[in-house]
mmCIF file of C-alpha atoms in Angstrom:
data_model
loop_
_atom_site.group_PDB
_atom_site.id
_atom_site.type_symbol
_atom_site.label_atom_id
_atom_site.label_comp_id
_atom_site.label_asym_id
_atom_site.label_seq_id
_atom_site.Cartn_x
_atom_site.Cartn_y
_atom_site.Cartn_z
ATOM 1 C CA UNK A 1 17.670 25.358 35.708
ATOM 2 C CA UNK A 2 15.057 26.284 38.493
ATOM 3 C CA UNK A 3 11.839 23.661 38.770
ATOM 4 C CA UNK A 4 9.723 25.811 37.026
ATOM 5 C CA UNK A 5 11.387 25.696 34.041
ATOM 6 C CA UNK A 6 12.959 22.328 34.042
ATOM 7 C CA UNK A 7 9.474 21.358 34.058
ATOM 8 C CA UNK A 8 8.567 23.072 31.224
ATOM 9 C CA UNK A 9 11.555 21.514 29.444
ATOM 10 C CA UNK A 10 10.339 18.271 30.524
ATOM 11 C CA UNK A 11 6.369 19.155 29.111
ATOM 12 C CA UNK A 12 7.974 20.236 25.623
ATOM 13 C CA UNK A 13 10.333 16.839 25.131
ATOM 14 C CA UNK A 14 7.445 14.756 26.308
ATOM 15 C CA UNK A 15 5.256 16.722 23.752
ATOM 16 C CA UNK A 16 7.215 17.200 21.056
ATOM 17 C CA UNK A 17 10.053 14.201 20.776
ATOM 18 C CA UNK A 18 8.074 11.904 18.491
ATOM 19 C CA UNK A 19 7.564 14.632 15.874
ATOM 20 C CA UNK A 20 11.799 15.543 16.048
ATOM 21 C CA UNK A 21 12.512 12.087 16.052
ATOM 22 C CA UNK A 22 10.206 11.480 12.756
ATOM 23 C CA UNK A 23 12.316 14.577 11.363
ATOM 24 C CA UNK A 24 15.878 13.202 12.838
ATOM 25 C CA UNK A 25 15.124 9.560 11.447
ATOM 26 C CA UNK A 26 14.663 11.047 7.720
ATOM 27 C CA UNK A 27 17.558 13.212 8.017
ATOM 28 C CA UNK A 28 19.677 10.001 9.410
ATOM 29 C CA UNK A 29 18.839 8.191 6.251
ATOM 30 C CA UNK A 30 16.437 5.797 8.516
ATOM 31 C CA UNK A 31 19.059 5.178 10.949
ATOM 32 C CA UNK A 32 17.231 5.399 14.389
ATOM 33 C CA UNK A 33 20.265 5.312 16.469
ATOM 34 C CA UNK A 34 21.959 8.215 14.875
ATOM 35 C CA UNK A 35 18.347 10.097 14.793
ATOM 36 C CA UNK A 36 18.124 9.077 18.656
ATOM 37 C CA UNK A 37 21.800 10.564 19.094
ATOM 38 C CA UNK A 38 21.058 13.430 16.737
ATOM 39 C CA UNK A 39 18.038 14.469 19.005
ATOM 40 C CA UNK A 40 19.355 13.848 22.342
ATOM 41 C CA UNK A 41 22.527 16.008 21.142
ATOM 42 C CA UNK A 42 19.761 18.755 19.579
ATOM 43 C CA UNK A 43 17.698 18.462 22.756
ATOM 44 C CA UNK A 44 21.070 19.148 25.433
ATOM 45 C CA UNK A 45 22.030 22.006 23.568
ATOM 46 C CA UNK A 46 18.529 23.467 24.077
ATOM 47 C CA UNK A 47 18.426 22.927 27.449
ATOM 48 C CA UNK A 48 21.350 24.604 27.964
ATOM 49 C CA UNK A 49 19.508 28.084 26.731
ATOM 50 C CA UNK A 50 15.962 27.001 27.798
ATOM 51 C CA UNK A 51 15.456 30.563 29.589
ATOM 52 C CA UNK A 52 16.402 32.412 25.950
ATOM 53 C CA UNK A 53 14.346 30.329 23.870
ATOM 54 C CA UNK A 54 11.458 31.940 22.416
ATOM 55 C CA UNK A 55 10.063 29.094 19.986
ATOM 56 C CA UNK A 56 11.455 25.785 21.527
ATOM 57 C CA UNK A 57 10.152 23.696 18.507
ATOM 58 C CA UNK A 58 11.804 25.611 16.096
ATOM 59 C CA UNK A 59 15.031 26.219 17.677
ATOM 60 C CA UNK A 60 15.074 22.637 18.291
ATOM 61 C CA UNK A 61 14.677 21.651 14.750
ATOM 62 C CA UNK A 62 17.327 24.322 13.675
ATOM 63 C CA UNK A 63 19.916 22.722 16.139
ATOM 64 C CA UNK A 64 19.100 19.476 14.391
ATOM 65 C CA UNK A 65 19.482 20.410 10.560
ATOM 66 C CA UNK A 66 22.554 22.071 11.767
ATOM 67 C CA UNK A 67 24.428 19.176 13.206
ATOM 68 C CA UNK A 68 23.491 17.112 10.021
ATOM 69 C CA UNK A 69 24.794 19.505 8.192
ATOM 70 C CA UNK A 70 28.062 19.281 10.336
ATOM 71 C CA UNK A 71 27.668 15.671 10.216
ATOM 72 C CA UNK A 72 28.138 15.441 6.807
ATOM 73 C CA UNK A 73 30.777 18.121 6.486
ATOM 74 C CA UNK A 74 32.822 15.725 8.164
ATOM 75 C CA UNK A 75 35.597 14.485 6.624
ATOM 76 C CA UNK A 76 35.415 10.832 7.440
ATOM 77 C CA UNK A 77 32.111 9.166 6.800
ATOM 78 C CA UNK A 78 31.086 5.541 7.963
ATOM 79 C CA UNK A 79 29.978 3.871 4.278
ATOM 80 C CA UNK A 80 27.743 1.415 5.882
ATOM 81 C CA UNK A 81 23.783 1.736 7.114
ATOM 82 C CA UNK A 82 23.348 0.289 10.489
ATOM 83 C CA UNK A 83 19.769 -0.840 10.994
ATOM 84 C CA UNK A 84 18.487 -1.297 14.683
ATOM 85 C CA UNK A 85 15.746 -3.244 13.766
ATOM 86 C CA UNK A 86 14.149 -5.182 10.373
ATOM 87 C CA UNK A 87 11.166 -3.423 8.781
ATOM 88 C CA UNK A 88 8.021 -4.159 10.586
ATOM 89 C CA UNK A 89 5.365 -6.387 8.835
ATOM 90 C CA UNK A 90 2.455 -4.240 7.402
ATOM 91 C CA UNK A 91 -0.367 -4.961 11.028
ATOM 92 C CA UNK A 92 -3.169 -4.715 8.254
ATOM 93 C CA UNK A 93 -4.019 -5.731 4.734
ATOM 94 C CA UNK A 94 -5.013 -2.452 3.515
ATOM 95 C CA UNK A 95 -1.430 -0.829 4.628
ATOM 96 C CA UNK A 96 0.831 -3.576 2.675
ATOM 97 C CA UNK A 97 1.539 -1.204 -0.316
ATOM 98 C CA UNK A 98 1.654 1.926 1.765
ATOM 99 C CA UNK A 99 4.312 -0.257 3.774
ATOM 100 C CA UNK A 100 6.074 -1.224 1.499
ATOM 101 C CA UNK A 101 5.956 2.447 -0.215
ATOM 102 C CA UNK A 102 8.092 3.862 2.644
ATOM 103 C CA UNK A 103 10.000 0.817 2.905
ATOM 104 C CA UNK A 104 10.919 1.636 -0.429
ATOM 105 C CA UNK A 105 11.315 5.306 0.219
ATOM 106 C CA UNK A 106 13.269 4.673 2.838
ATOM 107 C CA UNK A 107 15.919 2.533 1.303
ATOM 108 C CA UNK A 108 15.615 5.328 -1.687
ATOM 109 C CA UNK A 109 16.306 8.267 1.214
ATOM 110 C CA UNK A 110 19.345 6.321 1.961
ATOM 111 C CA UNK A 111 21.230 5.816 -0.575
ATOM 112 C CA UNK A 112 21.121 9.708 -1.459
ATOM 113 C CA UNK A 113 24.018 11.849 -0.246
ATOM 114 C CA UNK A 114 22.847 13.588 3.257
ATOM 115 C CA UNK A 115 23.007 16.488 1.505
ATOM 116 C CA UNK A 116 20.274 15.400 -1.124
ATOM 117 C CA UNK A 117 18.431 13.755 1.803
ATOM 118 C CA UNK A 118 18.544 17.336 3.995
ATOM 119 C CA UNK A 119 17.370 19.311 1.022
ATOM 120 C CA UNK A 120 14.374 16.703 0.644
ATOM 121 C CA UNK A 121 13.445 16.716 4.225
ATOM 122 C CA UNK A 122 13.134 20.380 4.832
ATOM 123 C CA UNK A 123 11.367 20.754 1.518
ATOM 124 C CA UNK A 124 9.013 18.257 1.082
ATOM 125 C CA UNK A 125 8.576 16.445 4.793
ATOM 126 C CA UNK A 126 8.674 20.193 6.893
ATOM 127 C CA UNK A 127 7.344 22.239 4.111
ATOM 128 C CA UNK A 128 9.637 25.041 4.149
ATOM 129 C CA UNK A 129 10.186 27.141 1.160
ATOM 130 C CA UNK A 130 13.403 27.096 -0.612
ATOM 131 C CA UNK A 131 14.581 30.409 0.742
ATOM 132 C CA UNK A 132 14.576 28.986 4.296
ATOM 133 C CA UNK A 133 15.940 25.983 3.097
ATOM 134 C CA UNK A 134 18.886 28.045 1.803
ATOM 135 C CA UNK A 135 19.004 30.436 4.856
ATOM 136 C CA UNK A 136 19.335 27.005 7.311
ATOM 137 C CA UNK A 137 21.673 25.552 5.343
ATOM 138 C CA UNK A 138 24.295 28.698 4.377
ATOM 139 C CA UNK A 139 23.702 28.570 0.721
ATOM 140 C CA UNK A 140 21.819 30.061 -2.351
ATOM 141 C CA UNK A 141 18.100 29.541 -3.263
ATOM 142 C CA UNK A 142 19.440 28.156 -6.989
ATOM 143 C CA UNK A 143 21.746 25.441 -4.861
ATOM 144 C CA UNK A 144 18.727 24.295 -3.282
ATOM 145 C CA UNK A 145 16.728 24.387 -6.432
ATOM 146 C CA UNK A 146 19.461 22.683 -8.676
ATOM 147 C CA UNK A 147 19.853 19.876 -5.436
ATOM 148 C CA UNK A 148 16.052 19.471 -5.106
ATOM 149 C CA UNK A 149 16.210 18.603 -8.771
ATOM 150 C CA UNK A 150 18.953 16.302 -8.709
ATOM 151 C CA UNK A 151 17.908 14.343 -5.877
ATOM 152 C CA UNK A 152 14.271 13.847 -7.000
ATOM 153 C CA UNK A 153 15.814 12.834 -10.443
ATOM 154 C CA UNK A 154 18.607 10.371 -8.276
ATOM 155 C CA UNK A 155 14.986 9.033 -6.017
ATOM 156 C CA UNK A 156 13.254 8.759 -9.555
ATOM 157 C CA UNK A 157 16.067 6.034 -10.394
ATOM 158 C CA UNK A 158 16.569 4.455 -7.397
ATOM 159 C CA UNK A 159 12.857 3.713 -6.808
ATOM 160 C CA UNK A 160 10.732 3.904 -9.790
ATOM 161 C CA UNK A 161 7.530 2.850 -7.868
ATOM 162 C CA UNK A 162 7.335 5.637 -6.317
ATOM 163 C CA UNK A 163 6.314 7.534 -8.959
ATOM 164 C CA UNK A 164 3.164 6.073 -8.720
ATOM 165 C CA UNK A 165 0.916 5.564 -12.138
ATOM 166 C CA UNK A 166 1.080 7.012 -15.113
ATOM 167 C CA UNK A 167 -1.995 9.073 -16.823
ATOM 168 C CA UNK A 168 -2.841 7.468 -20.159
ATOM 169 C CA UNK A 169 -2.411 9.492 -23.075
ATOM 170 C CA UNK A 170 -6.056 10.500 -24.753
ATOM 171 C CA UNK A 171 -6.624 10.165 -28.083
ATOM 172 C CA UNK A 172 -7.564 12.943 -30.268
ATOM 173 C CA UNK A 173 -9.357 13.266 -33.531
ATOM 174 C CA UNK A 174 -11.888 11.439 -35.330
ATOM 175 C CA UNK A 175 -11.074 7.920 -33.895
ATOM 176 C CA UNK A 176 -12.124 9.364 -30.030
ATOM 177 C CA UNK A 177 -15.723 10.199 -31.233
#
């Protein structure tokens, strides 16, 4: 790689690495060390083709759904959550139930199949539609319909704070007047 562009590859992982590693954490489950490996492994591979690359960003994040995906195609699977560090303290008053919201998310994100947890991600976190959903991971739009519906019903379970309040029913009729 000549200077000019290894310093162009340098500007876009200085840039851009805090965003990918936000995306590689949630489709870790929370685990920042696989996240960390997932994005250094995402981030080699693109270096390798740094002259090709049209849209680094995107490629980037393709290279990343793609090993998860491989990841957890894998025939063995490690069946416990390794943590590098506790969950911070909220720093403010005002941000104690919004910490402990994605503290609670978090642990919810985890204990769903990667699969589940991928779907989520690219849905909901990077707003793609379902038909790029499907197209990144190699399967219909109704798998990715019937597994976004599954795993917000599995998240509904597993954390039923996050579903927020409820609306109270109005009453109707004579009695409401």
């Amino acid at each position: 790689m000549d200077a000019e562009l290894g310093e162009s590859f340098r500007e876009f992982v200085d840039g851009r690495s805090p965003a990918l590693l936000r995306t590689a954490v949630l489709l870790t489950g929370g685990d920042r060390h696989a996240a960390e490996d997932l994005l250094q492994n995402a981030l080699i591979k693109a270096a390798g083709r740094w002259r090709r690359i049209d849209e680094p960003e995107a490629y980037v994040r393709q290279i990343l759904y793609r090993q998860q995906i491989s990841r957890w195609r894998l025939k063995w699977r490690r069946r416990e959550l390794s943590v590098a560090e506790p969950p911070e303290s909220p720093s403010a008053p005002d941000a104690a139930s919004t910490a402990e919201l994605r503290l609670v998310l978090r642990a919810a994100l985890a204990r769903l199949t990667a699969r589940q947890r991928t779907v989520l991600v690219l849905r909901y976190f990077e707003d793609l539609p379902e038909a790029d959903v499907a197209r990144l991971l190699g399967c219909s739009v109704g798998t990715v319909r019937s597994t976004t519906h599954r795993s917000l019903a599995r998240l509904r379970t597993l954390a039923p704070e996050l579903a927020g309040p409820r609306p109270r029913p109005t009453r109707r009729g004579p009695a409401a007047a």
